[in-house]
Every structure is written in structure tokens, then in C-alpha cells.
Tab-separated table of C-alpha atoms in Angstrom:
chain	number	residue	atom	x	y	z
D	17	UNK	CA	-0.132	-0.008	0.362
D	18	UNK	CA	1.399	3.365	-1.747
D	19	UNK	CA	1.505	6.469	1.131
D	20	UNK	CA	-0.542	8.044	-1.338
D	21	UNK	CA	-3.459	5.564	-0.187
D	22	UNK	CA	-3.674	5.863	2.851
D	23	UNK	CA	-2.880	9.963	3.360
D	24	UNK	CA	-6.527	9.808	1.396
D	25	UNK	CA	-9.665	10.480	3.087
D	26	UNK	CA	-12.825	7.387	2.695
D	27	UNK	CA	-15.544	8.270	1.034
D	28	UNK	CA	-19.213	9.838	2.366
D	29	UNK	CA	-21.224	7.246	2.000
D	30	UNK	CA	-23.224	9.761	0.326
D	31	UNK	CA	-21.159	10.073	-3.218
D	32	UNK	CA	-21.418	6.604	-2.816
D	33	UNK	CA	-24.133	4.450	-5.281
D	34	UNK	CA	-25.606	1.738	-3.905
D	35	UNK	CA	-23.667	-0.942	-4.787
D	36	UNK	CA	-20.288	0.628	-3.463
D	37	UNK	CA	-21.998	1.132	0.223
D	38	UNK	CA	-20.606	-1.107	2.444
D	39	UNK	CA	-23.092	-4.488	3.770
D	40	UNK	CA	-23.317	-3.272	7.676
D	41	UNK	CA	-24.705	0.440	6.401
D	42	UNK	CA	-26.941	-1.272	4.101
D	43	UNK	CA	-28.459	-3.437	6.402
D	44	UNK	CA	-29.848	-1.264	10.231
D	45	UNK	CA	-31.058	2.333	8.308
D	46	UNK	CA	-30.328	5.908	10.573
D	47	UNK	CA	-31.354	5.708	14.126
D	48	UNK	CA	-34.198	8.882	13.715
D	49	UNK	CA	-36.167	7.044	11.644
D	50	UNK	CA	-35.645	2.546	13.397
D	51	UNK	CA	-37.156	4.984	16.590
D	52	UNK	CA	-40.265	5.744	15.072
D	53	UNK	CA	-41.149	2.906	13.394
D	54	UNK	CA	-40.565	2.014	16.998
D	55	UNK	CA	-43.038	4.307	18.666
D	56	UNK	CA	-45.921	3.878	15.355
D	57	UNK	CA	-45.160	0.573	16.541
D	58	UNK	CA	-45.753	0.657	20.411
D	59	UNK	CA	-49.405	2.934	19.732
D	60	UNK	CA	-49.981	0.042	17.335
D	61	UNK	CA	-49.771	-2.376	20.556
D	62	UNK	CA	-51.283	0.711	22.966
D	63	UNK	CA	-54.659	0.940	20.446
D	64	UNK	CA	-55.014	-2.964	20.032
D	65	UNK	CA	-54.513	-3.731	23.801
D	66	UNK	CA	-57.428	-0.842	24.996
D	67	UNK	CA	-59.316	-2.630	21.672
D	68	UNK	CA	-59.522	-5.745	23.336
D	69	UNK	CA	-60.376	-4.225	26.863
D	70	UNK	CA	-63.040	-2.456	26.019
D	71	UNK	CA	-64.191	-5.904	23.932
D	72	UNK	CA	-63.750	-7.569	27.766
D	73	UNK	CA	-65.404	-5.618	29.776
D	74	UNK	CA	-68.534	-5.583	27.457
D	75	UNK	CA	-68.650	-9.085	27.225
D	76	UNK	CA	-68.350	-9.276	31.334
D	77	UNK	CA	-70.687	-6.581	31.739
D	78	UNK	CA	-73.455	-8.737	29.218
D	79	UNK	CA	-72.869	-11.860	31.443
D	80	UNK	CA	-73.457	-10.352	33.834
D	81	UNK	CA	-76.650	-8.256	33.131
D	82	UNK	CA	-77.897	-9.334	30.692
D	83	UNK	CA	-78.011	-12.696	31.644
D	84	UNK	CA	-81.953	-13.030	30.454
D	85	UNK	CA	-83.752	-11.509	27.434
D	86	UNK	CA	-85.751	-8.821	27.494
D	87	UNK	CA	-88.805	-8.911	28.733
D	88	UNK	CA	-91.747	-7.247	25.992
D	89	UNK	CA	-94.073	-4.888	27.235
D	90	UNK	CA	-97.573	-7.668	27.698
D	91	UNK	CA	-95.314	-10.113	28.773
D	92	UNK	CA	-94.650	-8.078	31.540
D	93	UNK	CA	-97.837	-7.421	32.419
D	94	UNK	CA	-99.078	-10.753	31.978
D	95	UNK	CA	-96.803	-12.297	34.069
D	96	UNK	CA	-98.119	-9.227	36.802
D	97	UNK	CA	-101.463	-10.558	36.520
D	98	UNK	CA	-100.609	-14.386	37.406
D	99	UNK	CA	-101.215	-15.511	41.160
D	100	UNK	CA	-98.112	-16.343	42.869
D	101	UNK	CA	-98.458	-19.677	44.185
D	102	UNK	CA	-97.932	-21.158	47.760
D	103	UNK	CA	-95.707	-23.181	49.002
D	104	UNK	CA	-98.540	-25.660	50.551
D	105	UNK	CA	-99.102	-28.980	48.936
D	106	UNK	CA	-100.998	-29.539	45.805
D	107	UNK	CA	-104.271	-30.357	45.461
D	108	UNK	CA	-104.937	-34.343	44.317
D	109	UNK	CA	-106.063	-34.484	41.213
D	110	UNK	CA	-109.783	-35.518	41.134
D	111	UNK	CA	-108.624	-38.915	40.650
D	112	UNK	CA	-107.278	-38.700	44.489
D	113	UNK	CA	-109.653	-36.879	45.977
D	114	UNK	CA	-112.366	-39.259	48.557
D	115	UNK	CA	-115.124	-39.518	47.856
D	116	UNK	CA	-118.128	-38.003	49.323
D	117	UNK	CA	-121.179	-40.888	50.586
D	118	UNK	CA	-124.098	-39.264	48.552
D	119	UNK	CA	-126.364	-37.259	50.689
D	120	UNK	CA	-129.376	-39.355	51.138
D	121	UNK	CA	-133.341	-38.057	50.674
D	122	UNK	CA	-135.463	-38.700	52.813
D	123	UNK	CA	-139.425	-39.707	51.766
D	124	UNK	CA	-141.919	-38.868	54.877
D	125	UNK	CA	-139.345	-38.443	57.005
D	126	UNK	CA	-137.802	-41.376	56.510
D	127	UNK	CA	-134.562	-42.745	55.530
D	128	UNK	CA	-133.457	-45.542	53.042
D	129	UNK	CA	-132.361	-48.179	53.988
D	130	UNK	CA	-130.578	-52.463	52.062
D	131	UNK	CA	-132.882	-55.091	52.668
D	132	UNK	CA	-130.254	-56.664	54.895
D	133	UNK	CA	-128.831	-60.748	52.727
D	134	UNK	CA	-131.587	-63.129	52.953
D	135	UNK	CA	-128.246	-66.241	54.441
D	136	UNK	CA	-127.876	-63.644	57.624
D	137	UNK	CA	-131.168	-63.708	59.774
D	138	UNK	CA	-132.144	-65.957	62.084
D	139	UNK	CA	-136.005	-67.024	63.394
D	140	UNK	CA	-136.645	-65.171	66.602
D	141	UNK	CA	-139.512	-67.540	66.773
D	142	UNK	CA	-139.913	-71.548	67.149
D	143	UNK	CA	-142.405	-70.807	64.447
D	144	UNK	CA	-139.809	-68.560	62.310
D	145	UNK	CA	-142.204	-65.746	61.060
D	146	UNK	CA	-140.307	-63.310	62.948
D	147	UNK	CA	-136.081	-62.797	61.990
D	148	UNK	CA	-133.683	-60.563	62.623
D	149	UNK	CA	-130.311	-60.561	61.710
D	150	UNK	CA	-127.507	-63.111	63.389
D	151	UNK	CA	-126.082	-60.516	65.831
D	152	UNK	CA	-129.700	-58.079	66.630
D	153	UNK	CA	-131.118	-62.086	67.214
D	154	UNK	CA	-127.655	-63.468	69.834
D	155	UNK	CA	-128.199	-60.256	71.713
D	156	UNK	CA	-131.987	-60.202	71.780
D	157	UNK	CA	-132.199	-63.731	73.044
D	158	UNK	CA	-130.066	-62.692	75.883
D	159	UNK	CA	-132.964	-59.462	76.424
D	160	UNK	CA	-135.086	-62.419	76.391
D	161	UNK	CA	-133.717	-64.792	79.079
D	162	UNK	CA	-132.937	-62.281	81.472
D	163	UNK	CA	-136.092	-60.017	81.392
D	164	UNK	CA	-137.983	-64.105	81.945
D	165	UNK	CA	-135.599	-64.175	84.571
D	166	UNK	CA	-137.859	-60.869	86.581
D	167	UNK	CA	-141.091	-61.876	85.539
D	168	UNK	CA	-141.248	-60.434	82.213
D	169	UNK	CA	-142.717	-61.977	78.765
D	170	UNK	CA	-142.021	-60.503	75.630
D	171	UNK	CA	-144.343	-61.073	72.466
D	172	UNK	CA	-141.883	-60.320	69.188
D	173	UNK	CA	-144.555	-58.692	65.786
D	174	UNK	CA	-142.537	-58.167	63.078
D	175	UNK	CA	-138.453	-57.960	62.515
D	176	UNK	CA	-137.532	-58.617	59.174
D	177	UNK	CA	-139.573	-57.246	56.001
D	178	UNK	CA	-138.862	-57.802	53.235
D	179	UNK	CA	-140.667	-54.285	50.250
D	180	UNK	CA	-143.004	-56.356	49.193
D	181	UNK	CA	-144.512	-56.593	53.229
D	182	UNK	CA	-144.024	-53.534	53.223
D	183	UNK	CA	-145.280	-52.614	50.532
D	184	UNK	CA	-148.724	-54.577	51.860
D	185	UNK	CA	-147.830	-52.292	55.415
D	186	UNK	CA	-147.838	-48.765	53.493
D	187	UNK	CA	-149.876	-49.061	49.806
D	188	UNK	CA	-153.026	-51.816	51.611
D	189	UNK	CA	-153.608	-51.317	54.663
D	190	UNK	CA	-152.682	-47.329	54.041
D	191	UNK	CA	-155.780	-47.868	51.770
D	192	UNK	CA	-157.770	-49.532	53.461
D	193	UNK	CA	-157.959	-46.570	56.352
D	194	UNK	CA	-157.820	-44.336	53.334
D	195	UNK	CA	-155.025	-42.006	54.919
D	196	UNK	CA	-153.233	-39.916	53.018
D	197	UNK	CA	-149.448	-40.039	52.348
D	198	UNK	CA	-147.722	-38.364	54.839
D	199	UNK	CA	-150.713	-39.472	57.508
D	200	UNK	CA	-149.547	-42.994	56.903
D	201	UNK	CA	-145.928	-42.332	57.195
D	202	UNK	CA	-146.269	-41.275	60.736
D	203	UNK	CA	-146.699	-45.564	61.929
D	204	UNK	CA	-145.138	-46.351	59.011
D	205	UNK	CA	-142.128	-46.686	56.890
D	206	UNK	CA	-142.765	-46.721	52.229
D	207	UNK	CA	-141.058	-49.645	50.862
D	208	UNK	CA	-137.301	-49.018	50.453
D	209	UNK	CA	-137.759	-46.122	53.626
D	210	UNK	CA	-138.146	-48.790	56.847
D	211	UNK	CA	-135.699	-50.043	59.580
D	212	UNK	CA	-137.505	-53.268	59.819
D	213	UNK	CA	-135.712	-54.174	56.040
D	214	UNK	CA	-132.170	-53.459	58.039
D	215	UNK	CA	-133.058	-57.096	60.465
D	216	UNK	CA	-131.723	-54.760	62.764
D	217	UNK	CA	-135.343	-53.613	63.930
D	218	UNK	CA	-138.327	-55.640	66.040
D	219	UNK	CA	-141.312	-55.073	67.285
D	220	UNK	CA	-141.791	-55.965	70.602
D	221	UNK	CA	-145.205	-56.475	72.748
D	222	UNK	CA	-146.023	-58.055	76.101
D	223	UNK	CA	-146.898	-61.496	76.265
D	224	UNK	CA	-149.288	-60.776	78.682
D	225	UNK	CA	-151.001	-57.444	77.692
D	226	UNK	CA	-151.445	-57.919	74.666
D	227	UNK	CA	-154.809	-55.317	73.963
D	228	UNK	CA	-151.454	-53.055	74.040
D	229	UNK	CA	-149.401	-54.088	71.156
D	230	UNK	CA	-148.295	-51.484	68.184
D	231	UNK	CA	-149.888	-48.700	70.568
D	232	UNK	CA	-147.948	-45.796	72.513
D	233	UNK	CA	-150.242	-47.247	76.046
D	234	UNK	CA	-147.546	-49.986	75.479
D	235	UNK	CA	-145.829	-47.969	77.487
D	236	UNK	CA	-147.204	-48.265	80.390
D	237	UNK	CA	-146.970	-51.995	80.406
D	238	UNK	CA	-144.134	-54.022	82.343
D	239	UNK	CA	-142.834	-55.009	79.154
D	240	UNK	CA	-141.977	-52.091	78.018
D	241	UNK	CA	-141.042	-49.772	82.031
D	242	UNK	CA	-137.790	-52.760	81.418
D	243	UNK	CA	-136.823	-52.590	78.515
D	244	UNK	CA	-137.028	-48.290	79.257
D	245	UNK	CA	-134.467	-49.635	81.999
D	246	UNK	CA	-132.149	-52.476	79.928
D	247	UNK	CA	-132.709	-52.370	76.786
D	248	UNK	CA	-129.120	-50.852	76.288
D	249	UNK	CA	-126.607	-53.236	77.889
D	250	UNK	CA	-127.858	-55.420	74.866
D	251	UNK	CA	-128.234	-52.500	72.240
D	252	UNK	CA	-131.004	-52.030	72.219
D	253	UNK	CA	-133.199	-48.319	71.744
D	254	UNK	CA	-135.370	-46.775	70.639
D	255	UNK	CA	-135.918	-46.079	67.038
D	256	UNK	CA	-138.493	-43.860	67.816
D	257	UNK	CA	-139.490	-41.444	71.008
D	258	UNK	CA	-141.327	-38.553	70.787
D	259	UNK	CA	-140.194	-35.519	69.095
D	260	UNK	CA	-137.898	-37.530	67.411
D	261	UNK	CA	-136.656	-35.281	64.645
D	262	UNK	CA	-138.308	-37.647	61.483
D	263	UNK	CA	-141.551	-36.608	62.767
D	264	UNK	CA	-142.712	-40.042	62.840
D	265	UNK	CA	-144.852	-40.712	65.700
D	266	UNK	CA	-144.138	-42.185	68.965
D	267	UNK	CA	-143.503	-45.601	68.460
D	268	UNK	CA	-142.760	-47.197	72.477
D	269	UNK	CA	-142.581	-50.759	70.777
D	270	UNK	CA	-140.050	-50.501	67.281
D	271	UNK	CA	-136.777	-51.136	68.856
D	272	UNK	CA	-133.219	-51.852	66.156
D	273	UNK	CA	-129.715	-53.497	67.586
D	274	UNK	CA	-127.078	-50.241	67.259
D	275	UNK	CA	-124.195	-53.574	68.913
D	276	UNK	CA	-121.973	-53.622	65.895
D	277	UNK	CA	-120.396	-52.087	63.441
D	278	UNK	CA	-122.930	-52.349	60.654
D	279	UNK	CA	-125.527	-51.876	62.444
D	280	UNK	CA	-124.282	-48.079	63.671
D	281	UNK	CA	-123.539	-47.065	60.534
D	282	UNK	CA	-126.026	-48.139	58.863
D	283	UNK	CA	-128.617	-45.752	61.138
D	284	UNK	CA	-126.001	-42.981	62.969
D	285	UNK	CA	-124.348	-42.885	59.072
D	286	UNK	CA	-128.169	-41.597	57.742
D	287	UNK	CA	-128.944	-40.159	60.180
D	288	UNK	CA	-125.634	-37.741	60.568
D	289	UNK	CA	-126.075	-36.863	57.187
D	290	UNK	CA	-128.727	-34.132	55.589
D	291	UNK	CA	-132.849	-34.526	55.423
């Protein structure tokens, strides 16, 4: 290398063509241009961050304050007017609702009664003319024996009656006596409405004073006085005392058995219902 070349100043970058610019210089831009581009990129990232933050906030607000779709005014009015439900148990369906017993209608002051089953009827007389249901017959026989021990003798007059029997007692006797239905009903029930159908009722007379049988004067007999004092011990009671609520005439001779579940239900359920 000669001295002339060493003493010569290096050329300025502006004097060089592109191909003559050293590679190291071409790969690194000027400091002022690099700083400007860096600032622009930083601003863009800040704007993107703010946009992402705003989007996240909007999503959060939507999830926390707008969970359900807006309700229209018509729907809101319908909801406000709907009755509020209570915390009480649901009302049972008609299929599970207990059935209310039918209220029997009286006829001329008498209540309807079913006929006793023939297989449960037992005779309380030697000729079989007077019958009662087995439970009533057993207690009646005990009562007869107790009365006899005191010198009182009953005369059983009438026990179980079928519908046909009651047809005769009510309508035929009514015609013979020229009674209207209301008058006849004071002393006898229409068919289907007699306690005698049940097999629990019996008309009792005094074996030593038959002239008082089936008459209010029966109350003057020794048989009635004994019944009045002792019948309850054998589960018998008078069906139609004076001023009874059914309006049936006083019948001191008519007694009914109420000594088991069936007999109690037969009479007391019917009498507790509306008439």
C-alpha cells in the first residue's frame, strides 16, 4: 500500500452508489428512522390492548347484567297479573280426592235402608215368622232370657221385612184406612225406607198384655218399663221416641239393635246426614 492511498480521505456515504455502500451500513437504518417506526408500533399495540380491554368489559357486563332476554311489555303485564303460587302442597287430582258419601233423601220423614242379606237372617220365634240378623238375634235372645228371669215376657211381633212386605204394610193398609201418604207415613215407612229392611229392628209386645201391642199405651206395660231400664245393656234402643227429629209418631214398641259396626253405620251415618 502506498502513502498516497493512506493519506486520502475515505469517501462520504452520499458519494457512493448503492452497490458501493458497505453491507454493514445497508443492513442498519439510520437511528432517527428506527425510533419513529418503533413509536408507531408501540402506539398500535396500545390501541389494540385498549380495544381488547373494552371488548372484555362489554362481555363481562353482558354476562352479569343481561343474562336473560328482554321481556316485552305484554309479557311483563301477563306475568304481573298471574296469581302467585303458595308453598302449600298441591291439590290432589280428582282421581285421588276422597269420595264424599251421597246424601240420602228422606221420604215423608223416613230414610232409605237396604235389605238384609237372607243368609244372615236368624229366626227368633219357634215358627220362624220373626227374623233378625244374626248379631241382633243373639243379643235379643239374651235380652229375652234376662227379662224372663224377672218375670217379664216379650211377644216379638215383627222383625225383618222385605220390600214386598212393606209394600203391603204401607199401601194396602193405607187404602183400607183411607189415609193419605203423609198420614200413613206417621206410623209406617214407605217400601225401601223402613228400618225393618235392615234386619236390626223389631217390634216388641207384652206377652201378658197383648191389648197394648203396637199402641202408644205399650209404655204402660211391664215389658216397656223393663226395656226402658235394661235394653241399653243389650245394645237395643228405641227408634222413635216422642218428638223425634224425623217427625215419626211415638212408637214405644219399635226397637233397633246398634251393637256392631254394621248396625251403627246403618243408622247413625244416615241420621247424621242432611235430611
